[in-house]
XYZ file of C-alpha atoms in Angstrom:
723
model
C -38.165 30.236 -32.227
C -37.971 31.752 -28.736
C -41.140 30.006 -27.664
C -40.096 26.591 -29.007
C -36.679 26.945 -27.384
C -38.316 27.755 -24.043
C -40.622 24.743 -24.325
C -37.721 22.505 -25.251
C -35.407 23.706 -22.480
C -38.199 23.282 -19.937
C -38.843 19.767 -21.217
C -35.144 18.911 -21.051
C -34.836 20.206 -17.490
C -37.851 18.131 -16.509
C -36.245 15.069 -18.105
C -32.940 15.669 -16.342
C -34.675 16.206 -13.024
C -36.648 12.989 -13.416
C -33.502 11.157 -14.447
C -31.856 12.140 -11.181
C -29.137 14.289 -12.758
C -30.075 17.846 -11.886
C -31.451 16.881 -8.506
C -28.475 14.772 -7.475
C -25.476 16.470 -9.016
C -26.758 19.998 -9.521
C -25.515 20.452 -13.086
C -26.929 22.869 -15.615
C -28.535 21.277 -18.688
C -26.272 21.487 -21.723
C -28.847 22.927 -24.136
C -27.113 26.306 -24.137
C -23.527 24.967 -24.241
C -23.225 23.545 -27.741
C -19.826 25.132 -28.351
C -17.982 23.228 -25.629
C -15.147 20.913 -26.721
C -15.841 17.200 -26.838
C -15.170 16.068 -23.254
C -13.267 13.016 -22.147
C -15.584 10.064 -21.476
C -15.928 8.472 -18.053
C -13.306 5.872 -17.272
C -14.959 2.527 -16.622
C -12.717 0.496 -14.289
C -11.864 -2.969 -15.556
C -12.368 -5.488 -12.753
C -11.954 -8.855 -14.467
C -14.388 -11.557 -13.447
C -13.530 -15.016 -14.766
C -16.544 -17.172 -15.584
C -16.357 -20.903 -16.244
C -19.172 -22.812 -17.977
C -19.239 -26.199 -19.652
C -15.457 -26.303 -19.822
C -15.300 -22.825 -21.369
C -13.756 -19.802 -19.685
C -14.392 -16.142 -20.407
C -13.425 -12.912 -18.685
C -16.000 -10.201 -18.087
C -14.204 -6.956 -17.160
C -17.362 -4.945 -16.534
C -19.527 -7.441 -14.642
C -19.361 -5.155 -11.600
C -21.811 -2.773 -13.280
C -24.695 -5.195 -12.717
C -26.783 -4.652 -9.605
C -29.902 -6.596 -8.676
C -31.247 -5.763 -5.196
C -32.161 -8.652 -2.916
C -35.649 -7.179 -2.494
C -37.590 -4.314 -3.983
C -36.706 -2.366 -7.088
C -33.684 -0.356 -8.086
C -33.582 3.387 -7.533
C -30.725 5.786 -8.055
C -30.657 6.614 -4.343
C -30.168 2.981 -3.267
C -27.676 1.912 -5.930
C -24.141 0.992 -4.833
C -22.235 4.250 -4.830
C -19.686 3.236 -7.473
C -22.409 2.260 -9.956
C -24.504 5.299 -9.117
C -21.602 7.654 -9.708
C -20.712 5.893 -12.931
C -24.241 6.094 -14.376
C -24.548 9.747 -13.431
C -21.157 10.427 -15.001
C -22.272 8.660 -18.171
C -25.398 10.823 -18.337
C -23.357 13.965 -17.785
C -20.911 12.952 -20.522
C -23.687 12.106 -22.982
C -25.404 15.426 -22.347
C -22.142 17.256 -22.959
C -21.515 15.444 -26.239
C -25.090 15.877 -27.432
C -24.809 19.603 -26.755
C -23.091 19.715 -30.133
C -26.447 18.981 -31.760
C -28.679 20.871 -29.326
C -29.927 23.200 -32.056
C -30.925 20.261 -34.248
C -32.579 18.585 -31.255
C -34.668 21.677 -30.546
C -35.610 21.900 -34.212
C -36.681 18.235 -34.429
C -38.638 18.503 -31.192
C -40.497 21.608 -32.375
C -41.301 19.931 -35.699
C -42.550 16.781 -33.983
C -44.681 18.727 -31.518
C -46.201 20.730 -34.353
C -47.130 17.535 -36.195
C -49.952 16.662 -33.798
C -53.150 14.712 -34.544
C -56.066 16.860 -35.637
C -59.359 15.945 -33.995
C -60.111 12.718 -32.160
C -57.479 10.018 -31.854
C -59.743 7.541 -33.648
C -63.417 7.205 -34.624
C -65.886 5.916 -32.090
C -66.496 2.180 -31.977
C -70.061 1.018 -31.311
C -70.665 -1.881 -28.940
C -73.863 -2.888 -27.138
C -75.558 0.433 -27.838
C -72.609 2.559 -26.723
C -70.135 4.539 -28.789
C -66.595 4.313 -27.373
C -64.027 6.933 -28.333
C -60.589 8.348 -27.560
C -59.572 11.989 -27.453
C -56.509 13.778 -26.062
C -56.005 15.852 -22.941
C -52.726 17.471 -23.891
C -50.373 14.624 -24.797
C -52.348 11.843 -23.093
C -55.508 9.991 -24.135
C -58.950 10.323 -22.596
C -61.216 7.288 -23.030
C -64.913 8.134 -23.299
C -68.298 6.753 -24.272
C -71.774 8.014 -25.086
C -75.089 6.284 -25.590
C -75.810 5.915 -29.312
C -78.201 8.639 -30.362
C -77.250 11.022 -27.543
C -74.583 13.688 -27.065
C -73.827 13.122 -23.362
C -70.197 11.988 -22.992
C -69.028 9.898 -20.046
C -65.333 9.925 -19.169
C -63.987 6.438 -18.524
C -60.290 7.225 -18.022
C -58.408 10.517 -18.239
C -54.742 9.544 -18.280
C -53.528 13.124 -17.861
C -55.495 13.497 -14.627
C -54.331 10.118 -13.323
C -50.701 10.877 -14.227
C -50.501 14.048 -12.153
C -47.885 13.782 -9.421
C -46.170 10.764 -10.951
C -42.761 10.966 -12.655
C -43.717 7.818 -14.553
C -47.192 6.786 -15.693
C -48.438 4.236 -18.225
C -51.720 2.346 -18.572
C -52.783 -0.804 -20.367
C -55.646 -3.309 -20.429
C -58.423 -0.691 -20.642
C -61.847 -2.388 -20.900
C -65.536 -2.058 -20.087
C -67.390 -4.788 -18.217
C -69.864 -6.936 -20.200
C -72.819 -5.315 -18.387
C -71.488 -1.850 -19.223
C -71.401 -0.588 -15.624
C -67.667 -0.729 -14.911
C -64.401 0.263 -16.551
C -61.057 -1.298 -15.618
C -57.423 -0.651 -16.429
C -53.930 -1.488 -15.174
C -51.527 1.347 -14.393
C -47.792 1.429 -13.746
C -46.645 4.363 -11.609
C -43.187 3.007 -10.782
C -41.708 2.246 -14.199
C -41.124 -1.424 -13.394
C -44.112 -3.069 -15.160
C -45.677 -4.054 -11.835
C -49.208 -2.745 -12.199
C -52.097 -1.939 -9.949
C -55.618 -2.529 -11.275
C -58.299 0.137 -10.976
C -62.044 -0.109 -11.582
C -64.357 2.850 -12.165
C -68.061 2.771 -11.426
C -69.058 4.629 -14.577
C -72.362 6.024 -13.344
C -71.046 7.214 -9.986
C -67.503 8.062 -11.088
C -65.842 6.369 -8.107
C -62.501 4.668 -8.768
C -61.373 1.769 -6.594
C -58.011 0.050 -6.626
C -58.994 -3.611 -6.820
C -55.403 -4.912 -6.972
C -52.827 -2.785 -5.166
C -49.639 -4.056 -6.818
C -47.811 -6.910 -8.542
C -50.372 -7.329 -11.320
C -49.347 -8.066 -14.881
C -51.128 -5.600 -17.140
C -50.359 -6.712 -20.689
C -53.163 -9.146 -21.479
C -53.349 -9.816 -17.762
C -56.837 -8.723 -16.657
C -60.402 -9.376 -17.787
C -63.930 -9.127 -16.406
C -65.870 -12.353 -16.062
C -68.880 -12.775 -18.413
C -71.258 -11.902 -15.540
C -69.203 -8.782 -14.648
C -69.110 -9.982 -11.016
C -65.446 -10.970 -11.023
C -62.137 -9.666 -12.251
C -59.647 -12.313 -13.355
C -56.066 -11.066 -13.258
C -52.469 -12.269 -13.458
C -49.966 -11.893 -10.612
C -46.216 -11.390 -11.080
C -43.756 -13.109 -8.769
C -40.632 -11.584 -7.216
C -38.741 -12.181 -10.482
C -41.457 -10.340 -12.420
C -42.724 -13.511 -14.069
C -46.515 -13.826 -14.577
C -47.234 -17.056 -12.729
C -50.703 -17.016 -11.120
C -54.278 -16.257 -12.138
C -56.531 -14.862 -9.414
C -60.255 -14.125 -9.258
C -61.296 -11.060 -7.251
C -64.872 -9.813 -6.661
C -65.335 -6.424 -8.303
C -67.530 -5.400 -5.384
C -64.645 -6.062 -3.008
C -63.418 -9.150 -1.220
C -60.609 -11.670 -1.036
C -58.807 -12.913 -4.095
C -59.001 -16.607 -4.972
C -56.238 -18.527 -6.714
C -57.533 -19.981 -9.981
C -54.370 -21.340 -11.593
C -50.642 -21.398 -10.863
C -47.908 -22.158 -13.397
C -44.729 -23.825 -12.161
C -42.743 -23.754 -15.411
C -40.743 -20.490 -15.671
C -40.540 -20.985 -19.445
C -44.295 -20.494 -19.799
C -45.945 -17.126 -20.306
C -49.632 -16.472 -19.647
C -52.439 -14.233 -20.845
C -56.137 -14.079 -20.027
C -59.201 -12.958 -21.974
C -62.870 -13.674 -22.639
C -63.911 -15.523 -25.771
C -65.843 -13.578 -28.386
C -69.396 -14.508 -27.377
C -68.605 -14.253 -23.637
C -69.026 -17.988 -23.201
C -65.649 -18.556 -21.534
C -62.704 -16.975 -19.782
C -59.593 -18.289 -21.545
C -56.208 -18.700 -19.875
C -53.586 -19.061 -22.600
C -50.249 -20.522 -21.488
C -47.477 -20.363 -24.038
C -43.781 -20.560 -24.780
C -41.968 -20.059 -28.076
C -42.544 -23.696 -29.068
C -45.598 -24.774 -27.096
C -48.938 -23.679 -25.679
C -52.100 -24.797 -23.983
C -55.448 -23.201 -23.193
C -57.645 -23.611 -20.118
C -61.266 -22.471 -20.245
C -63.593 -21.316 -17.465
C -67.222 -21.560 -18.562
C -69.548 -18.596 -18.120
C -72.036 -20.938 -16.467
C -69.462 -21.770 -13.779
C -67.266 -18.733 -13.240
C -66.077 -19.956 -9.849
C -65.316 -23.416 -11.165
C -62.011 -24.894 -12.347
C -60.257 -24.049 -15.590
C -60.715 -26.992 -17.971
C -57.755 -28.024 -20.122
C -58.478 -27.990 -23.868
C -55.338 -29.856 -24.937
C -52.130 -30.430 -22.993
C -49.037 -28.570 -24.145
C -46.795 -30.344 -26.632
C -43.415 -29.220 -27.914
C -43.770 -27.880 -31.434
C -47.517 -27.211 -31.208
C -48.987 -23.757 -30.572
C -52.706 -22.980 -30.506
C -55.323 -20.448 -29.442
C -59.065 -20.870 -28.846
C -62.129 -18.739 -29.546
C -65.878 -19.136 -29.973
C -67.583 -19.083 -33.346
C -70.756 -20.306 -34.997
C -72.053 -22.086 -31.905
C -68.820 -23.918 -31.181
C -65.105 -23.364 -30.726
C -62.359 -22.743 -33.258
C -58.610 -23.087 -32.811
C -55.737 -21.462 -34.690
C -53.029 -24.159 -34.694
C -49.366 -24.062 -35.724
C -47.216 -27.197 -35.654
C -44.686 -29.037 -37.785
C -47.405 -30.160 -40.193
C -48.922 -26.669 -40.424
C -46.106 -24.175 -39.719
C -48.052 -21.270 -41.245
C -51.232 -22.161 -39.397
C -54.628 -23.792 -39.879
C -57.999 -23.176 -38.220
C -59.763 -26.238 -36.802
C -63.278 -26.723 -35.435
C -63.307 -27.800 -31.763
C -66.165 -29.526 -29.947
C -67.122 -27.299 -26.962
C -68.176 -30.316 -24.872
C -65.053 -32.502 -24.979
C -62.601 -30.217 -26.883
C -61.900 -32.743 -29.637
C -61.043 -31.596 -33.175
C -63.855 -31.777 -35.748
C -61.975 -31.047 -38.961
C -60.360 -27.983 -40.512
C -62.286 -24.826 -41.267
C -59.211 -23.312 -42.960
C -56.509 -25.823 -43.983
C -52.795 -25.160 -43.932
C -51.465 -23.448 -47.064
C -47.654 -23.256 -47.250
C -46.418 -19.679 -47.553
C -49.700 -18.114 -46.411
C -49.373 -17.435 -42.706
C -52.518 -16.957 -40.617
C -51.787 -14.059 -38.275
C -55.029 -13.703 -36.323
C -58.655 -14.795 -36.180
C -61.428 -12.532 -34.879
C -64.883 -13.960 -34.264
C -68.202 -12.319 -35.153
C -71.613 -13.935 -35.233
C -71.921 -13.321 -38.973
C -68.378 -14.282 -40.002
C -64.981 -15.403 -38.810
C -62.434 -12.765 -39.775
C -58.858 -13.797 -40.293
C -55.770 -11.785 -41.060
C -53.134 -13.603 -43.053
C -49.926 -12.699 -44.856
C -48.917 -13.606 -48.382
C -45.876 -12.226 -50.203
C -45.073 -9.979 -47.200
C -48.422 -8.124 -47.380
C -51.283 -8.713 -44.911
C -54.832 -9.292 -46.112
C -58.288 -9.874 -44.619
C -60.518 -12.857 -45.382
C -64.118 -13.376 -44.179
C -65.506 -16.878 -43.625
C -69.307 -17.131 -43.471
C -71.048 -19.727 -41.251
C -71.708 -21.787 -44.396
C -67.976 -21.838 -45.192
C -68.019 -19.340 -48.073
C -64.983 -17.029 -48.166
C -64.609 -13.406 -49.223
C -61.280 -11.608 -49.550
C -61.310 -7.904 -48.717
C -59.554 -5.768 -51.314
C -56.692 -3.573 -50.029
C -54.391 -1.641 -52.337
C -50.759 -0.728 -51.782
C -47.179 -1.967 -52.062
C -46.421 -1.643 -48.337
C -48.997 -1.180 -45.589
C -50.142 -2.482 -42.215
C -53.562 -3.945 -41.445
C -55.060 -4.365 -37.969
C -58.418 -5.154 -36.385
C -59.021 -3.127 -33.183
C -60.036 -5.061 -30.077
C -63.368 -4.692 -28.290
C -65.699 -4.925 -31.299
C -69.354 -5.959 -31.152
C -69.640 -9.699 -31.689
C -73.209 -9.207 -32.948
C -72.298 -6.355 -35.295
C -72.801 -6.395 -39.050
C -69.370 -4.934 -39.788
C -65.779 -5.321 -38.680
C -63.672 -2.224 -38.097
C -60.261 -2.426 -39.812
C -57.337 0.001 -39.804
C -55.080 0.426 -42.825
C -51.966 2.587 -42.678
C -48.534 2.950 -44.231
C -45.353 4.857 -43.365
C -46.615 7.770 -45.488
C -50.319 7.629 -44.659
C -51.871 7.935 -41.182
C -54.456 5.344 -40.140
C -57.625 5.042 -42.205
C -60.530 3.318 -40.443
C -62.811 1.174 -42.561
C -65.988 -0.676 -41.691
C -66.092 -3.911 -43.672
C -69.486 -5.511 -44.259
C -69.268 -9.045 -42.898
C -71.605 -10.412 -45.560
C -70.312 -8.770 -48.737
C -66.762 -7.709 -47.860
C -67.412 -4.189 -49.122
C -65.633 -1.554 -47.069
C -66.564 2.018 -46.206
C -64.087 4.608 -44.987
C -65.268 5.786 -41.577
C -62.465 8.195 -40.767
C -58.914 9.089 -41.695
C -56.507 10.485 -39.162
C -55.122 13.883 -40.038
C -51.772 15.147 -38.810
C -51.085 18.873 -38.684
C -48.604 19.886 -41.351
C -48.497 16.477 -43.032
C -49.427 15.955 -46.662
C -49.079 12.239 -47.505
C -48.947 13.175 -51.188
C -45.486 14.652 -50.550
C -44.177 11.233 -49.469
C -43.498 7.996 -51.282
C -43.480 4.416 -49.957
C -42.076 1.505 -51.893
C -41.135 -2.101 -51.280
C -37.632 -3.177 -52.265
C -35.701 -6.420 -51.829
C -32.058 -6.920 -50.910
C -30.098 -10.091 -51.574
C -28.650 -11.606 -48.399
C -25.273 -13.398 -48.395
C -27.032 -16.762 -48.760
C -29.311 -15.511 -51.560
C -32.451 -14.860 -49.504
C -34.549 -11.911 -50.691
C -34.976 -9.532 -47.741
C -37.903 -7.078 -47.906
C -37.282 -3.383 -47.284
C -39.944 -0.738 -46.743
C -38.565 2.612 -47.903
C -40.027 6.038 -47.106
C -38.769 9.060 -49.065
C -39.970 12.432 -50.278
C -42.070 12.213 -53.423
C -39.816 12.591 -56.423
C -36.601 12.158 -54.456
C -33.966 11.007 -56.865
C -31.834 7.934 -56.247
C -28.633 9.937 -56.686
C -26.694 8.519 -53.730
C -26.705 11.726 -51.684
C -29.468 11.221 -49.094
C -28.703 10.288 -45.484
C -30.526 7.151 -44.350
C -31.925 5.956 -41.028
C -32.518 2.206 -41.172
C -34.538 0.398 -38.496
C -34.712 -3.317 -37.753
C -35.897 -5.797 -35.107
C -35.932 -9.404 -36.297
C -36.668 -11.491 -33.196
C -39.291 -13.731 -31.564
C -41.243 -13.995 -34.813
C -42.490 -10.417 -34.379
C -42.816 -8.663 -37.710
C -41.827 -5.035 -38.231
C -45.075 -3.884 -39.793
C -45.227 -0.992 -42.259
C -47.132 1.216 -39.823
C -47.465 4.979 -39.802
C -45.170 6.821 -37.398
C -45.157 10.591 -37.431
C -41.472 10.852 -36.444
C -39.947 9.449 -39.675
C -42.132 11.791 -41.750
C -40.387 14.755 -40.118
C -37.003 13.189 -40.764
C -37.814 12.432 -44.399
C -39.109 15.921 -45.105
C -35.705 17.210 -44.008
C -34.030 15.238 -46.779
C -33.511 11.829 -45.185
C -34.584 8.414 -46.385
C -36.102 6.062 -43.799
C -36.116 2.281 -44.171
C -37.477 -0.709 -42.287
C -35.377 -3.826 -42.867
C -37.631 -6.884 -42.549
C -34.829 -9.241 -41.561
C -35.094 -12.900 -40.693
C -36.132 -13.534 -37.114
C -39.425 -11.780 -37.767
C -42.304 -13.454 -39.600
C -42.770 -11.123 -42.557
C -42.432 -14.068 -44.950
C -43.977 -16.741 -42.731
C -42.770 -18.963 -39.920
C -39.799 -20.185 -41.940
C -38.559 -16.586 -42.061
C -38.647 -16.561 -38.268
C -36.878 -19.891 -37.860
C -34.138 -18.865 -40.309
C -33.197 -15.973 -37.999
C -33.442 -17.816 -34.710
C -31.017 -19.598 -32.416
C -28.079 -20.970 -34.453
C -29.309 -19.112 -37.530
C -29.291 -15.714 -35.827
C -26.314 -14.574 -37.908
C -28.749 -14.416 -40.838
C -30.454 -11.439 -39.165
C -27.159 -9.531 -39.062
C -26.326 -10.461 -42.647
C -29.792 -9.401 -43.798
C -29.509 -6.024 -42.071
C -26.096 -5.277 -43.543
C -27.332 -6.420 -46.959
C -30.313 -4.058 -46.769
C -28.081 -1.084 -45.961
C -25.664 -1.955 -48.766
C -28.512 -2.467 -51.237
C -29.920 0.982 -50.486
C -26.467 2.469 -51.012
C -25.895 0.515 -54.244
C -29.261 1.588 -55.674
C -28.650 5.252 -54.870
C -31.233 5.548 -52.108
C -28.560 6.371 -49.514
C -25.167 7.999 -49.378
C -22.297 5.625 -48.672
C -21.077 7.508 -45.597
C -24.466 8.638 -44.254
C -26.221 5.504 -42.994
C -27.357 5.425 -39.342
C -28.849 2.270 -37.828
C -31.540 2.147 -35.146
C -32.705 -0.799 -33.043
C -34.892 -1.230 -29.968
C -34.580 -4.002 -27.327
C -33.888 -7.211 -29.287
C -33.356 -4.870 -32.224
C -30.388 -3.651 -30.208
C -28.869 -7.102 -30.647
C -29.400 -6.654 -34.384
C -27.717 -3.238 -34.672
C -25.007 -4.214 -32.173
C -24.157 -7.379 -34.081
C -24.268 -5.508 -37.393
C -22.003 -2.810 -35.959
C -19.418 -5.451 -35.051
C -19.798 -7.168 -38.426
C -19.272 -3.995 -40.472
C -18.159 -1.078 -38.279
C -17.138 0.986 -41.319
C -20.623 0.783 -42.871
C -22.377 2.963 -40.306
C -22.158 6.705 -39.792
C -23.796 6.140 -36.404
C -25.661 3.562 -34.313
C -28.684 4.132 -32.041
C -29.462 1.296 -29.613
C -32.511 1.881 -27.394
C -32.624 -0.343 -24.256
C -30.574 -2.858 -26.263
C -30.153 -6.573 -25.606
C -26.391 -6.726 -26.201
C -24.937 -8.768 -23.313
C -26.463 -11.939 -24.686
C -24.133 -14.644 -23.390
C -24.084 -13.373 -19.813
C -27.817 -12.695 -19.687
C -28.766 -16.103 -21.073
C -26.398 -17.633 -18.481
C -28.457 -16.079 -15.654
C -31.207 -18.534 -14.617
C -32.710 -15.931 -12.279
C -33.453 -13.486 -15.090
C -37.261 -13.342 -15.487
C -37.206 -13.937 -19.254
C -34.315 -16.368 -19.662
C -36.306 -19.618 -19.215
C -38.979 -18.356 -21.590
C -36.591 -17.416 -24.397
C -34.147 -20.317 -24.328
C -35.852 -21.839 -27.384
C -35.136 -18.590 -29.254
C -31.527 -18.019 -28.218
C -30.267 -21.292 -26.731
C -29.126 -22.418 -23.286
C -25.419 -21.761 -22.628
C -25.755 -23.385 -19.206
C -26.644 -26.775 -20.681
C -25.388 -26.892 -24.271
C -21.801 -26.379 -25.436
C -23.131 -25.872 -28.964
C -25.406 -23.077 -27.749
C -22.600 -21.548 -25.690
C -20.123 -21.569 -28.553
C -22.594 -20.107 -31.045
C -23.767 -17.406 -28.654
C -20.148 -16.452 -27.978
C -19.726 -15.705 -31.697
C -22.708 -13.323 -32.009
C -23.176 -11.598 -28.628
C -22.366 -7.920 -29.336
C -20.547 -7.306 -26.041
C -18.238 -10.318 -26.446
C -17.483 -9.506 -30.075
C -16.360 -5.894 -29.923
C -13.042 -5.852 -31.764
C -10.141 -3.583 -32.526
C -11.685 -1.349 -35.197
C -12.767 2.195 -35.942
C -16.256 2.224 -34.456
C -18.865 4.836 -35.436
C -20.550 7.171 -32.935
C -22.770 5.082 -30.648
C -25.763 6.265 -28.602
C -27.397 3.800 -26.229
C -30.203 4.238 -23.702
C -31.317 2.315 -20.633
C -34.020 2.314 -17.966
C -32.704 1.892 -14.441
C -35.723 -0.211 -13.397
C -35.719 -2.363 -16.515
C -35.957 -6.069 -15.644
C -36.092 -7.199 -19.291
C -32.850 -5.638 -20.496
C -30.740 -4.515 -17.556
C -29.114 -1.082 -17.721
C -25.724 -2.817 -17.416
C -26.039 -4.350 -20.891
C -25.602 -1.080 -22.822
C -23.259 0.201 -20.078
C -20.910 -2.731 -20.671
C -21.122 -2.443 -24.452
C -20.293 1.263 -24.325
C -17.313 0.629 -22.048
C -15.946 -2.110 -24.314
C -16.416 -0.069 -27.496
C -14.469 2.775 -25.910
C -11.712 0.374 -24.917
C -11.412 -1.213 -28.374
C -12.271 1.518 -30.869
C -9.452 3.050 -32.875
C -11.579 6.076 -33.787
C -12.245 9.198 -31.737
C -16.013 8.854 -32.070
C -17.983 8.925 -28.816
C -19.840 5.964 -27.311
C -22.605 7.147 -24.996
C -25.092 5.819 -22.465
C -28.162 7.724 -21.283
C -30.035 6.123 -18.377
C -33.558 7.162 -17.411
C -33.603 6.746 -13.635
C -37.424 6.612 -13.440
C -38.218 4.125 -16.180
C -38.098 0.440 -16.939
C -38.038 -1.068 -20.425
C -40.510 1.534 -21.646
C -40.494 5.246 -21.077
C -43.430 7.024 -19.526
C -46.380 7.165 -21.938
C -47.357 10.367 -23.679
C -46.643 12.104 -26.974
C -44.336 14.701 -25.420
C -42.022 12.057 -23.975
C -41.920 10.125 -27.242
C -41.169 13.269 -29.223
C -38.342 14.244 -26.885
C -36.797 10.811 -27.283
C -37.021 10.808 -31.077
C -35.792 14.406 -31.340
C -32.690 13.363 -29.457
C -32.149 10.298 -31.632
C -32.624 12.267 -34.842
C -30.338 15.080 -33.708
C -27.676 12.480 -32.923
C -28.160 10.942 -36.376
C -27.911 14.382 -37.968
C -24.694 15.031 -36.078
C -23.283 11.706 -37.237
C -23.774 12.402 -40.937
C -22.495 15.971 -40.531
C -19.322 14.822 -38.775
C -20.044 16.673 -35.529
C -18.751 13.829 -33.346
C -15.315 13.435 -34.895
């Protein structure tokens, strides 16, 4: 106990120092002061700002909390003094309140740290005669390779070594060049998603920074087929990915390849499966287009496959000597796969026709088969299509699981590597024979102290107010009775068509083994039941997401899987909109609410044309600058505008000071308004990480600290420690 407490207190002090609290205000962390009375919260001055739009008028009393610098990024030292003092006061207040559950936080953190992966992070993946693997150096991954048949290991990227000296560090886009000589990655050392791109000469070990700053790392860099060039995406001053550049890997000037003028278009870049093309995919929620650069002309122009059209989305890959395209449109909302002529890009018939209710999620090309992942009746499945058109479905058992195909596989290989996991079972890696569909277990991740046989996963359905059947994935202890006594943590997202997959996460297993139930509510707005499920929780149907989430919680209570007064909700980013809206809809339902970097100031954010994501997501939320219908609907669901006079539950929100996706002021304003309106004495709290953006620094330790805090808060809520 003494050792775990020392580790935890050291970790907390490091967090506070990085967050600018200890260093700037010289306070002592509250870990040892759990007996202090509940303090008075900071007073947030109300400075009414009247906004007029489309003949509508609203008053925003906390608009002054928003600060966007004219140039550069935010830092606590350069913030306007009133905002700086307020955020620091909020952190101090939250730490004081959370001191009441400091013992539980230490206990959760110790349990999470103890539940570490045993052995390698994942089995090696063979490509072009090399075996690529991932291990851990402390809490961070080390990417390695070795020549097949030898034992000599080459280090490609040691994140722990690269992270030294940085308060924030996260990498993405890790990849080897087609000729096997180079290894590239994008790294963020500022917390603002503006990456630099590094390339390692594997044989010599030298690392060069090829792009110093302003790169977009998420799907934003790729080697050319010849390995002579690096194609990468540049972010503008508003953090929008708008240009594709080509830079010689040996050094030299960058060359502009493509520039996008429409701020509502997002871009990604990759090579096609057989290295025949570099593909620039330009997309919005309701449109897309692809431009291809041929391997035979890497310095040539990007040829347009098909111009963007509203309502049509498509991707392109190589297969069987030609091109294939996964297409979604009004005639095929759940997707079809068409053959495309590589010479003139015309369609040559469907390889896989549209089948209503069976959504095609992904296609992955191999020389011996085209692999597709699709979803039917909520569950994903894998289907292999041979060059002659014959299909084989791969058998996967389970009521609730997730299925993925790792990137970077050998196009010429005889098998496809697949990963199957569930909330109770860590990832199991299978090699699936591309000819027969038979699968062989290659490895199964083991977690120290975890016995999946002690846990139970089941799929339930709740009835929404309009009769829709909403899937729930429920994780409990094996044999746990449905006697209505268990506390419940329920998670939801429900936006942008992104499904909340039934993946394994070590944190809920710790929670469940301490007597909790954990649920994922697959609400509308995601795509768990196809594209229609997404559209029925989008734009003017967004209220369905809130109704679904409330219905899931009430169903779990009614069926005895949760205690009536012990339900805590948890949402992240757009999931913050979900839990914020559900909190307003039924404040008496929740024992507590956790909103991580939550999108809760919807109407004001979507009225800001300078926000980097607003043009892109207008099809999802609406445009309150141009449409009175959109304005009026948004005004009825935006969590900040709809806080009411009611007894609100304890509320814990978090923010990243450098976040340009969801500004720190969104949860700050929600917290201030909840305090002003709530008739209860429950606390509303904001914790701001002064070093981070939308994501915290990578690493298992940081994630465990965050979840230990959330779980301790939830524990305090159901035990009445915040009354």
